[in-house]
Amino acid sequence: MSKQVVIIGAGPAGLTGAYELNKLGLRSTVLEADDVVGGISRTVNYRGYRFDIGGHRFFSKVPLINELWREILGEDFLDRPRMSRIFYNGKFFDYPLKAANALKNLGPIESMLVGLSYARAKVFPSRDEENFEQWVSNRFGHRLYSIFFKTYTEKVWGIPCTEISADWAAQRIKNLSLTEAVRNALFGSGKSRDGQVITTLIDSFHYPRFGPGQMWERCEKLVNESGNQCVRGVQADRIRHRNGRVEYVVGRSTNGEQIEFAGDHFISSMPIRELIHAFDPPPPDEVLRAADGLRYRDYLTVVLIVNREQMFPDNWIYIHSPEVMMGRIQNYKSWSPDMVPDPRKSSLGLEYFLWDKDDQWTWSDDRLIELGIQECERIKIIGRSEVEDGTVVRMRKAYPIYDQHYQENLAVVRRWLDTIVNIQCVGRNGQHRYNNQDHSMLTAVFAARNIVGERHDVWSVNVEKEYHEEAKVATPAAGERLVPARIIRPEPAAPVPSPDELIEAAFARLDPIALGTAVGTLTGLGLFMATAILLLQHGPRVGENLSLLSHYLLGYKASSWSGAFIGLVEAGIGGFILGYVIAWLHNIGLGRYVSMIRRRAVREEEKEILEKV
Amino acid sequence: MTSRTDPLYEVSHAVARMKAGVLAIIFAVICGGGLFLATVWLLIKGGPRVGEHLNLLSHFFIGYSVSWGGSVVGLFWGALAGAVIGWTLGLIYNSVAGLRTR
């Protein structure tokens, strides 16, 4: 009998899980608490105006995910130009920051102060790099930090930058591996490890014609059509388990009706804190406390429909101006022209990052729309008279919070979850990890494959090394398995090494002992043979010139067999030392060179820190 | 184990292997070409005792002398000796490195 899988949540992770399971020949039931699918990647439709919750660029380094997107959406997947700028002090700054543009907008005096502050940071960096402020200031100078990083970061996370750990910033600028650094240096960051061109973050990205929700509605349709079931409006209330196995999920529909969903395997993308509380019988107190320690940042969007054909070319604008609360403005028409039903109009999404305990969270929609209009007027983006209509979308638990304790709390929760053998956690909130959409999808692909006997660590996705392992597996050849192809009998050929293998080989270290041994053997035997040949020739003045080596080799004589053996030993030792030193110097030189490449790559990464915030 | 402070930290953790064949060709070109050029250079330069010391190589390389004909013989012997040295170097290095990383 076929295994039955119950998936909690119909966001990108949950639906990808169902889609992958179907490919693997397994049936699944997806439970979605909301009346729409897509999770935070949904598209909300208000009077034909579509908007995205947070802006989702479809961009992945994992070929498998790119294939999945194409497979699900087909021709409705647009290639869109990417543009985002920073709005500060009434001016637009290019993002990533460009020196000429920043200097022009800041003016000569401010630019000079920024320059001095940068120089100061370089000469006298903060010795203690404990918080985000110190971390950024050491790299960009305190003045630039105050202008471009402080306000926005604090708006997004609701915590003073001095209370955000420097580790968190360092994690955003990932510790580039040797191969990544070299690959970036050689090809630019837009090349994947298989050498394919990936649409870069700088230039363009993919986007569904009608927003990300279109992807997930299509995915839901495909899942349903293939005999599976995606049930909207059912909240996973209780997860009944016994003897280390989940037996069934008790779902509660919107009218309060309780339904049991039994299964052999379970995949959860619901917030891990709620998941732990849903277990019946409940986990130990220590686990419940740890789960309660996991926090989320909430988020709301005020959407304004504006009577103007073109607003600005950006997909979004970061609002660094401290006089307003909003963090970003989305321009949905720039994401896709089809997001707006009337080409003479535009729609803007004003994003507010909040806690659900904040006053503003409970404000009425009208009051929030009024706030949005006032703030837009204050920064002179639009006039009140241009606003035709508006609406508000609230999204709880949009961002998992990486506070000081989240890692230890998560570890406690995971340890307990490991005792339940037939449930896997996937997705952003399912793993309490700041996953992008592609990471979330990959966790679900892994979870689905685990059910059919493969062994993947779903928690390793978005933890660089293993994530890249998957990328390595997911070569274009792996992606092509989805397309019917003519049988080709390949010519037997040597396996072609990947660019990363070539980089690894090119930057491989020489073994000093091995090179020492090789050079030592050759020099020792070489001298021995040269001496021996001369001795065997029995000339009148045997080895007169070769004997000059006795200046360096103690006791060496080219005129005697004992000298030949002494030469063998001493030249062997000398050769060994020579070979060892050559290998050591080679490795040191290579190390310095790689270090330089890595520093350059990290500097490039740091330019995009705002994106990572 | 390398630590972050180790200058070798950045280098790939893989141990390089040498291609003995390639090394043989490189050494052959350098040694053969080198002896040929050294001989030709002395001949062009001329002088009272042309290549007095280089001539001593004839003890090892049969038929070699500092002459135009000898330069061609030197090219052959130099290349042969270079190839043997290069190939042996690669072979010994790879064997020892292989033993140490096994």
mmCIF file of C-alpha atoms in Angstrom, chain A residues 5-311:
data_model
loop_
_atom_site.group_PDB
_atom_site.id
_atom_site.type_symbol
_atom_site.label_atom_id
_atom_site.label_comp_id
_atom_site.label_asym_id
_atom_site.label_seq_id
_atom_site.Cartn_x
_atom_site.Cartn_y
_atom_site.Cartn_z
ATOM 1 C CA VAL A 5 1.892 11.943 3.595
ATOM 2 C CA VAL A 6 0.300 14.849 5.426
ATOM 3 C CA ILE A 7 1.842 18.263 4.799
ATOM 4 C CA ILE A 8 1.099 21.202 7.060
ATOM 5 C CA GLY A 9 1.142 24.535 5.239
ATOM 6 C CA ALA A 10 0.634 25.390 1.571
ATOM 7 C CA GLY A 11 3.447 27.887 1.205
ATOM 8 C CA PRO A 12 6.336 27.365 -1.205
ATOM 9 C CA ALA A 13 7.793 24.596 0.979
ATOM 10 C CA GLY A 14 4.557 22.693 1.585
ATOM 11 C CA LEU A 15 3.395 22.800 -2.011
ATOM 12 C CA THR A 16 6.851 21.929 -3.346
ATOM 13 C CA GLY A 17 6.844 18.957 -0.993
ATOM 14 C CA ALA A 18 3.493 17.774 -2.378
ATOM 15 C CA TYR A 19 4.633 18.350 -5.947
ATOM 16 C CA GLU A 20 7.844 16.395 -5.434
ATOM 17 C CA LEU A 21 6.051 13.588 -3.614
ATOM 18 C CA ASN A 22 3.659 13.254 -6.515
ATOM 19 C CA LYS A 23 6.596 12.861 -8.869
ATOM 20 C CA LEU A 24 7.901 10.156 -6.593
ATOM 21 C CA GLY A 25 4.551 8.384 -6.795
ATOM 22 C CA LEU A 26 3.291 9.205 -3.297
ATOM 23 C CA ARG A 27 -0.068 10.682 -2.281
ATOM 24 C CA SER A 28 -0.248 13.675 -0.014
ATOM 25 C CA THR A 29 -2.738 15.951 1.696
ATOM 26 C CA VAL A 30 -1.755 19.574 2.216
ATOM 27 C CA LEU A 31 -3.461 21.504 5.017
ATOM 28 C CA GLU A 32 -3.526 25.282 4.715
ATOM 29 C CA ALA A 33 -4.888 27.383 7.567
ATOM 30 C CA ASP A 34 -5.531 30.392 5.330
ATOM 31 C CA ASP A 35 -7.973 30.678 2.497
ATOM 32 C CA VAL A 36 -5.133 31.402 0.063
ATOM 33 C CA VAL A 37 -2.021 29.419 -0.770
ATOM 34 C CA GLY A 38 1.549 30.644 -1.071
ATOM 35 C CA GLY A 39 2.231 31.620 2.542
ATOM 36 C CA ILE A 40 4.260 34.798 2.550
ATOM 37 C CA SER A 41 4.757 34.273 -1.204
ATOM 38 C CA ARG A 42 1.079 34.752 -1.882
ATOM 39 C CA THR A 43 -0.333 37.419 -4.148
ATOM 40 C CA VAL A 44 -3.208 39.417 -2.764
ATOM 41 C CA ASN A 45 -5.805 40.629 -5.225
ATOM 42 C CA TYR A 46 -7.673 43.830 -4.398
ATOM 43 C CA ARG A 47 -10.072 45.028 -7.079
ATOM 44 C CA GLY A 48 -7.831 43.498 -9.729
ATOM 45 C CA TYR A 49 -4.696 45.136 -8.279
ATOM 46 C CA ARG A 50 -2.301 42.403 -7.331
ATOM 47 C CA PHE A 51 0.382 42.753 -4.754
ATOM 48 C CA ASP A 52 3.166 40.700 -3.347
ATOM 49 C CA ILE A 53 3.904 40.412 0.374
ATOM 50 C CA GLY A 54 7.460 41.663 0.660
ATOM 51 C CA GLY A 55 8.642 41.324 -2.921
ATOM 52 C CA HIS A 56 9.789 37.926 -4.095
ATOM 53 C CA ARG A 57 12.420 37.740 -6.757
ATOM 54 C CA PHE A 58 12.669 34.304 -8.283
ATOM 55 C CA PHE A 59 16.365 33.778 -8.253
ATOM 56 C CA SER A 60 18.238 30.679 -7.225
ATOM 57 C CA LYS A 61 21.697 29.256 -7.427
ATOM 58 C CA VAL A 62 20.193 25.791 -7.394
ATOM 59 C CA PRO A 63 19.429 24.626 -10.952
ATOM 60 C CA LEU A 64 16.888 22.135 -9.623
ATOM 61 C CA ILE A 65 14.769 24.947 -8.187
ATOM 62 C CA ASN A 66 15.008 27.007 -11.359
ATOM 63 C CA GLU A 67 13.795 23.953 -13.248
ATOM 64 C CA LEU A 68 10.895 23.493 -10.858
ATOM 65 C CA TRP A 69 9.776 27.087 -11.267
ATOM 66 C CA ARG A 70 9.874 26.818 -15.053
ATOM 67 C CA GLU A 71 8.131 23.478 -14.962
ATOM 68 C CA ILE A 72 5.286 24.784 -12.818
ATOM 69 C CA LEU A 73 4.751 28.154 -14.451
ATOM 70 C CA GLY A 74 5.929 27.717 -18.041
ATOM 71 C CA GLU A 75 5.566 30.778 -20.239
ATOM 72 C CA ASP A 76 4.152 33.018 -17.531
ATOM 73 C CA PHE A 77 7.581 33.391 -15.976
ATOM 74 C CA LEU A 78 8.850 36.858 -16.880
ATOM 75 C CA ASP A 79 12.404 38.107 -16.967
ATOM 76 C CA ARG A 80 12.323 41.466 -15.203
ATOM 77 C CA PRO A 81 14.947 44.177 -14.765
ATOM 78 C CA ARG A 82 16.066 44.653 -11.218
ATOM 79 C CA MET A 83 16.365 48.076 -9.710
ATOM 80 C CA SER A 84 16.196 49.292 -6.158
ATOM 81 C CA ARG A 85 17.409 52.502 -4.616
ATOM 82 C CA ILE A 86 17.702 54.101 -1.231
ATOM 83 C CA PHE A 87 15.643 57.156 -0.404
ATOM 84 C CA TYR A 88 17.306 59.435 2.092
ATOM 85 C CA ASN A 89 17.047 63.133 2.752
ATOM 86 C CA GLY A 90 14.848 63.692 -0.279
ATOM 87 C CA LYS A 91 17.262 62.021 -2.680
ATOM 88 C CA PHE A 92 17.586 58.654 -4.386
ATOM 89 C CA PHE A 93 20.832 56.768 -3.922
ATOM 90 C CA ASP A 94 21.841 53.887 -6.146
ATOM 91 C CA TYR A 95 21.839 50.521 -4.478
ATOM 92 C CA PRO A 96 24.319 48.874 -4.191
ATOM 93 C CA LEU A 97 25.987 52.153 -3.306
ATOM 94 C CA LYS A 98 28.047 53.741 -6.042
ATOM 95 C CA ALA A 99 30.695 56.248 -5.056
ATOM 96 C CA ALA A 100 29.970 58.900 -7.694
ATOM 97 C CA ASN A 101 26.213 58.801 -7.121
ATOM 98 C CA ALA A 102 26.582 58.880 -3.333
ATOM 99 C CA LEU A 103 29.020 61.799 -3.464
ATOM 100 C CA LYS A 104 26.720 63.780 -5.746
ATOM 101 C CA ASN A 105 23.682 63.227 -3.542
ATOM 102 C CA LEU A 106 25.411 63.774 -0.238
ATOM 103 C CA GLY A 107 27.060 67.013 -1.342
ATOM 104 C CA PRO A 108 30.711 67.996 -0.904
ATOM 105 C CA ILE A 109 30.714 68.673 2.834
ATOM 106 C CA GLU A 110 28.832 65.538 3.864
ATOM 107 C CA SER A 111 30.936 63.512 1.424
ATOM 108 C CA MET A 112 34.080 64.836 3.014
ATOM 109 C CA LEU A 113 32.791 63.956 6.471
ATOM 110 C CA VAL A 114 31.871 60.476 5.242
ATOM 111 C CA GLY A 115 35.356 60.109 3.768
ATOM 112 C CA LEU A 116 37.007 61.231 7.012
ATOM 113 C CA SER A 117 34.820 58.888 9.010
ATOM 114 C CA TYR A 118 35.735 56.020 6.678
ATOM 115 C CA ALA A 119 39.435 56.840 6.979
ATOM 116 C CA ARG A 120 39.104 56.954 10.747
ATOM 117 C CA ALA A 121 37.435 53.553 10.775
ATOM 118 C CA LYS A 122 40.238 52.118 8.703
ATOM 119 C CA VAL A 123 43.012 53.636 10.813
ATOM 120 C CA PHE A 124 41.348 53.308 14.209
ATOM 121 C CA PRO A 125 38.742 50.566 13.906
ATOM 122 C CA SER A 126 36.641 49.638 16.878
ATOM 123 C CA ARG A 127 38.607 46.937 18.620
ATOM 124 C CA ASP A 128 35.498 45.343 20.035
ATOM 125 C CA GLU A 129 33.333 44.230 17.196
ATOM 126 C CA GLU A 130 30.423 42.977 19.252
ATOM 127 C CA ASN A 131 27.401 44.608 17.694
ATOM 128 C CA PHE A 132 26.045 45.448 14.264
ATOM 129 C CA GLU A 133 26.906 49.126 14.639
ATOM 130 C CA GLN A 134 30.554 48.370 15.307
ATOM 131 C CA TRP A 135 30.668 45.764 12.563
ATOM 132 C CA VAL A 136 29.306 48.066 9.851
ATOM 133 C CA SER A 137 31.145 51.154 11.110
ATOM 134 C CA ASN A 138 34.458 49.315 10.941
ATOM 135 C CA ARG A 139 33.807 48.544 7.297
ATOM 136 C CA PHE A 140 32.094 51.670 6.016
ATOM 137 C CA GLY A 141 32.770 54.329 8.629
ATOM 138 C CA HIS A 142 30.350 55.485 11.304
ATOM 139 C CA ARG A 143 28.877 58.319 9.261
ATOM 140 C CA LEU A 144 27.941 56.111 6.327
ATOM 141 C CA TYR A 145 26.546 53.575 8.789
ATOM 142 C CA SER A 146 24.327 56.246 10.338
ATOM 143 C CA ILE A 147 22.991 57.273 6.940
ATOM 144 C CA PHE A 148 22.570 53.984 5.150
ATOM 145 C CA PHE A 149 22.356 51.191 7.688
ATOM 146 C CA LYS A 150 21.166 52.278 11.100
ATOM 147 C CA THR A 151 17.647 53.500 10.393
ATOM 148 C CA TYR A 152 16.627 50.797 7.964
ATOM 149 C CA THR A 153 18.014 47.929 10.040
ATOM 150 C CA GLU A 154 16.263 49.222 13.131
ATOM 151 C CA LYS A 155 13.010 49.640 11.214
ATOM 152 C CA VAL A 156 13.172 46.067 9.927
ATOM 153 C CA TRP A 157 14.148 44.333 13.157
ATOM 154 C CA GLY A 158 12.783 46.684 15.765
ATOM 155 C CA ILE A 159 15.969 46.372 17.810
ATOM 156 C CA PRO A 160 18.695 49.041 18.234
ATOM 157 C CA CYS A 161 21.732 48.209 16.105
ATOM 158 C CA THR A 162 23.849 48.228 19.240
ATOM 159 C CA GLU A 163 21.826 45.230 20.456
ATOM 160 C CA ILE A 164 22.173 43.214 17.268
ATOM 161 C CA SER A 165 25.054 40.789 17.408
ATOM 162 C CA ALA A 166 27.998 41.380 15.074
ATOM 163 C CA ASP A 167 27.900 37.644 14.366
ATOM 164 C CA TRP A 168 24.563 38.123 12.724
ATOM 165 C CA ALA A 169 26.040 40.647 10.302
ATOM 166 C CA ALA A 170 29.025 38.411 9.697
ATOM 167 C CA GLN A 171 26.666 35.551 8.913
ATOM 168 C CA ARG A 172 24.926 37.720 6.328
ATOM 169 C CA ILE A 173 28.284 38.173 4.647
ATOM 170 C CA LYS A 174 28.821 34.496 4.392
ATOM 171 C CA ASN A 175 32.245 33.057 4.843
ATOM 172 C CA LEU A 176 32.985 32.558 1.193
ATOM 173 C CA SER A 177 34.593 29.273 0.381
ATOM 174 C CA LEU A 178 37.774 29.189 -1.627
ATOM 175 C CA THR A 179 35.945 27.989 -4.712
ATOM 176 C CA GLU A 180 33.238 30.633 -4.407
ATOM 177 C CA ALA A 181 35.753 33.404 -3.983
ATOM 178 C CA VAL A 182 37.788 32.247 -6.966
ATOM 179 C CA ARG A 183 34.686 31.617 -9.041
ATOM 180 C CA ASN A 184 33.423 35.109 -8.253
ATOM 181 C CA ALA A 185 36.820 36.545 -9.132
ATOM 182 C CA LEU A 186 36.989 34.638 -12.406
ATOM 183 C CA PHE A 187 33.425 34.767 -13.639
ATOM 184 C CA GLY A 188 31.675 37.285 -11.420
ATOM 185 C CA SER A 189 29.029 36.267 -8.935
ATOM 186 C CA GLY A 190 26.572 35.604 -11.734
ATOM 187 C CA LYS A 191 28.014 32.246 -12.695
ATOM 188 C CA SER A 192 26.943 29.049 -11.103
ATOM 189 C CA ARG A 193 29.404 26.368 -10.184
ATOM 190 C CA ASP A 194 28.661 24.509 -13.368
ATOM 191 C CA GLY A 195 29.701 27.587 -15.285
ATOM 192 C CA GLN A 196 26.155 28.458 -16.345
ATOM 193 C CA VAL A 197 25.137 32.070 -16.381
ATOM 194 C CA ILE A 198 22.756 32.774 -13.537
ATOM 195 C CA THR A 199 20.695 35.898 -13.866
ATOM 196 C CA THR A 200 22.446 38.107 -11.407
ATOM 197 C CA LEU A 201 20.929 40.030 -8.580
ATOM 198 C CA ILE A 202 22.391 43.087 -10.169
ATOM 199 C CA ASP A 203 20.711 42.861 -13.543
ATOM 200 C CA SER A 204 17.462 40.966 -13.604
ATOM 201 C CA PHE A 205 15.344 38.274 -12.008
ATOM 202 C CA HIS A 206 12.376 36.103 -12.847
ATOM 203 C CA TYR A 207 8.858 36.861 -11.743
ATOM 204 C CA PRO A 208 5.454 35.315 -12.436
ATOM 205 C CA ARG A 209 3.266 37.490 -14.644
ATOM 206 C CA PHE A 210 0.613 37.823 -11.912
ATOM 207 C CA GLY A 211 2.881 37.747 -8.888
ATOM 208 C CA PRO A 212 4.347 34.907 -6.833
ATOM 209 C CA GLY A 213 0.928 33.669 -5.805
ATOM 210 C CA GLN A 214 0.364 32.625 -9.410
ATOM 211 C CA MET A 215 3.217 30.146 -9.035
ATOM 212 C CA TRP A 216 1.699 28.599 -5.948
ATOM 213 C CA GLU A 217 -1.876 28.593 -7.188
ATOM 214 C CA ARG A 218 -0.636 26.795 -10.305
ATOM 215 C CA CYS A 219 1.347 24.394 -8.152
ATOM 216 C CA GLU A 220 -1.728 23.720 -6.004
ATOM 217 C CA LYS A 221 -3.757 23.053 -9.156
ATOM 218 C CA LEU A 222 -1.171 20.588 -10.456
ATOM 219 C CA VAL A 223 -1.066 18.849 -7.091
ATOM 220 C CA ASN A 224 -4.862 18.561 -6.944
ATOM 221 C CA GLU A 225 -5.170 17.435 -10.561
ATOM 222 C CA SER A 226 -2.754 14.599 -9.964
ATOM 223 C CA GLY A 227 -5.019 13.063 -7.347
ATOM 224 C CA ASN A 228 -3.647 14.733 -4.235
ATOM 225 C CA GLN A 229 -5.510 17.098 -2.009
ATOM 226 C CA CYS A 230 -4.783 20.628 -0.922
ATOM 227 C CA VAL A 231 -7.299 21.719 1.693
ATOM 228 C CA ARG A 232 -7.625 25.430 2.398
ATOM 229 C CA GLY A 233 -9.014 26.828 5.632
ATOM 230 C CA VAL A 234 -7.873 23.984 7.863
ATOM 231 C CA GLN A 235 -5.625 24.837 10.763
ATOM 232 C CA ALA A 236 -3.418 22.093 12.188
ATOM 233 C CA ASP A 237 -4.637 22.206 15.793
ATOM 234 C CA ARG A 238 -3.178 19.106 17.358
ATOM 235 C CA ILE A 239 -0.535 16.647 16.311
ATOM 236 C CA ARG A 240 -1.214 13.337 17.947
ATOM 237 C CA HIS A 241 1.870 11.192 18.481
ATOM 238 C CA ARG A 242 2.722 7.913 20.192
ATOM 239 C CA ASN A 243 5.863 5.810 20.558
ATOM 240 C CA GLY A 244 7.994 8.328 18.652
ATOM 241 C CA ARG A 245 5.640 8.530 15.674
ATOM 242 C CA VAL A 246 3.010 11.033 14.636
ATOM 243 C CA GLU A 247 -0.251 9.205 14.034
ATOM 244 C CA TYR A 248 -2.534 11.948 12.805
ATOM 245 C CA VAL A 249 -3.071 15.679 12.646
ATOM 246 C CA VAL A 250 -6.264 17.133 14.032
ATOM 247 C CA GLY A 251 -7.298 19.977 11.762
ATOM 248 C CA ARG A 252 -9.864 22.620 12.587
ATOM 249 C CA SER A 253 -11.817 24.139 9.730
ATOM 250 C CA THR A 254 -13.007 27.754 9.677
ATOM 251 C CA ASN A 255 -16.428 26.681 10.960
ATOM 252 C CA GLY A 256 -14.833 24.957 13.933
ATOM 253 C CA GLU A 257 -15.257 21.415 12.664
ATOM 254 C CA GLN A 258 -12.476 19.034 13.675
ATOM 255 C CA ILE A 259 -11.068 16.578 11.121
ATOM 256 C CA GLU A 260 -8.376 13.954 11.582
ATOM 257 C CA PHE A 261 -5.710 13.479 8.920
ATOM 258 C CA ALA A 262 -3.812 10.241 9.390
ATOM 259 C CA GLY A 263 -0.569 9.526 7.571
ATOM 260 C CA ASP A 264 2.610 7.516 7.468
ATOM 261 C CA HIS A 265 4.795 10.581 7.139
ATOM 262 C CA PHE A 266 4.335 14.241 8.043
ATOM 263 C CA ILE A 267 5.985 17.392 6.745
ATOM 264 C CA SER A 268 5.485 20.608 8.674
ATOM 265 C CA SER A 269 6.049 24.122 7.399
ATOM 266 C CA MET A 270 4.003 25.742 10.174
ATOM 267 C CA PRO A 271 5.935 27.981 12.581
ATOM 268 C CA ILE A 272 8.022 25.641 14.700
ATOM 269 C CA ARG A 273 6.885 27.357 17.896
ATOM 270 C CA GLU A 274 3.248 26.558 17.114
ATOM 271 C CA LEU A 275 4.181 23.084 15.950
ATOM 272 C CA ILE A 276 5.720 22.262 19.320
ATOM 273 C CA HIS A 277 2.652 23.552 21.134
ATOM 274 C CA ALA A 278 0.390 21.494 18.885
ATOM 275 C CA PHE A 279 1.933 18.167 19.898
ATOM 276 C CA ASP A 280 -0.365 15.940 21.883
ATOM 277 C CA PRO A 281 0.814 14.776 24.393
ATOM 278 C CA PRO A 282 2.895 17.926 24.846
ATOM 279 C CA PRO A 283 6.694 17.813 24.856
ATOM 280 C CA PRO A 284 8.614 18.362 28.133
ATOM 281 C CA ASP A 285 8.453 21.835 29.700
ATOM 282 C CA GLU A 286 12.041 22.575 28.724
ATOM 283 C CA VAL A 287 11.133 22.095 25.037
ATOM 284 C CA LEU A 288 7.999 24.202 25.350
ATOM 285 C CA ARG A 289 10.022 26.977 26.998
ATOM 286 C CA ALA A 290 12.630 26.820 24.243
ATOM 287 C CA ALA A 291 9.907 26.991 21.586
ATOM 288 C CA ASP A 292 8.399 30.008 23.320
ATOM 289 C CA GLY A 293 11.798 31.676 23.106
ATOM 290 C CA LEU A 294 11.627 31.655 19.295
ATOM 291 C CA ARG A 295 10.337 35.010 18.133
ATOM 292 C CA TYR A 296 9.031 36.391 14.868
ATOM 293 C CA ARG A 297 8.825 39.822 13.345
ATOM 294 C CA ASP A 298 5.445 40.775 11.928
ATOM 295 C CA TYR A 299 4.798 42.897 8.959
ATOM 296 C CA LEU A 300 2.058 44.868 7.304
ATOM 297 C CA THR A 301 1.663 46.454 3.914
ATOM 298 C CA VAL A 302 -0.433 49.517 3.212
ATOM 299 C CA VAL A 303 -1.331 49.405 -0.461
ATOM 300 C CA LEU A 304 -2.170 52.678 -2.182
ATOM 301 C CA ILE A 305 -3.683 52.811 -5.646
ATOM 302 C CA VAL A 306 -2.314 55.912 -7.290
ATOM 303 C CA ASN A 307 -3.707 57.798 -10.221
ATOM 304 C CA ARG A 308 -0.397 58.054 -12.049
ATOM 305 C CA GLU A 309 0.848 55.987 -14.990
ATOM 306 C CA GLN A 310 4.478 55.752 -13.945
ATOM 307 C CA MET A 311 5.834 56.166 -10.454
#
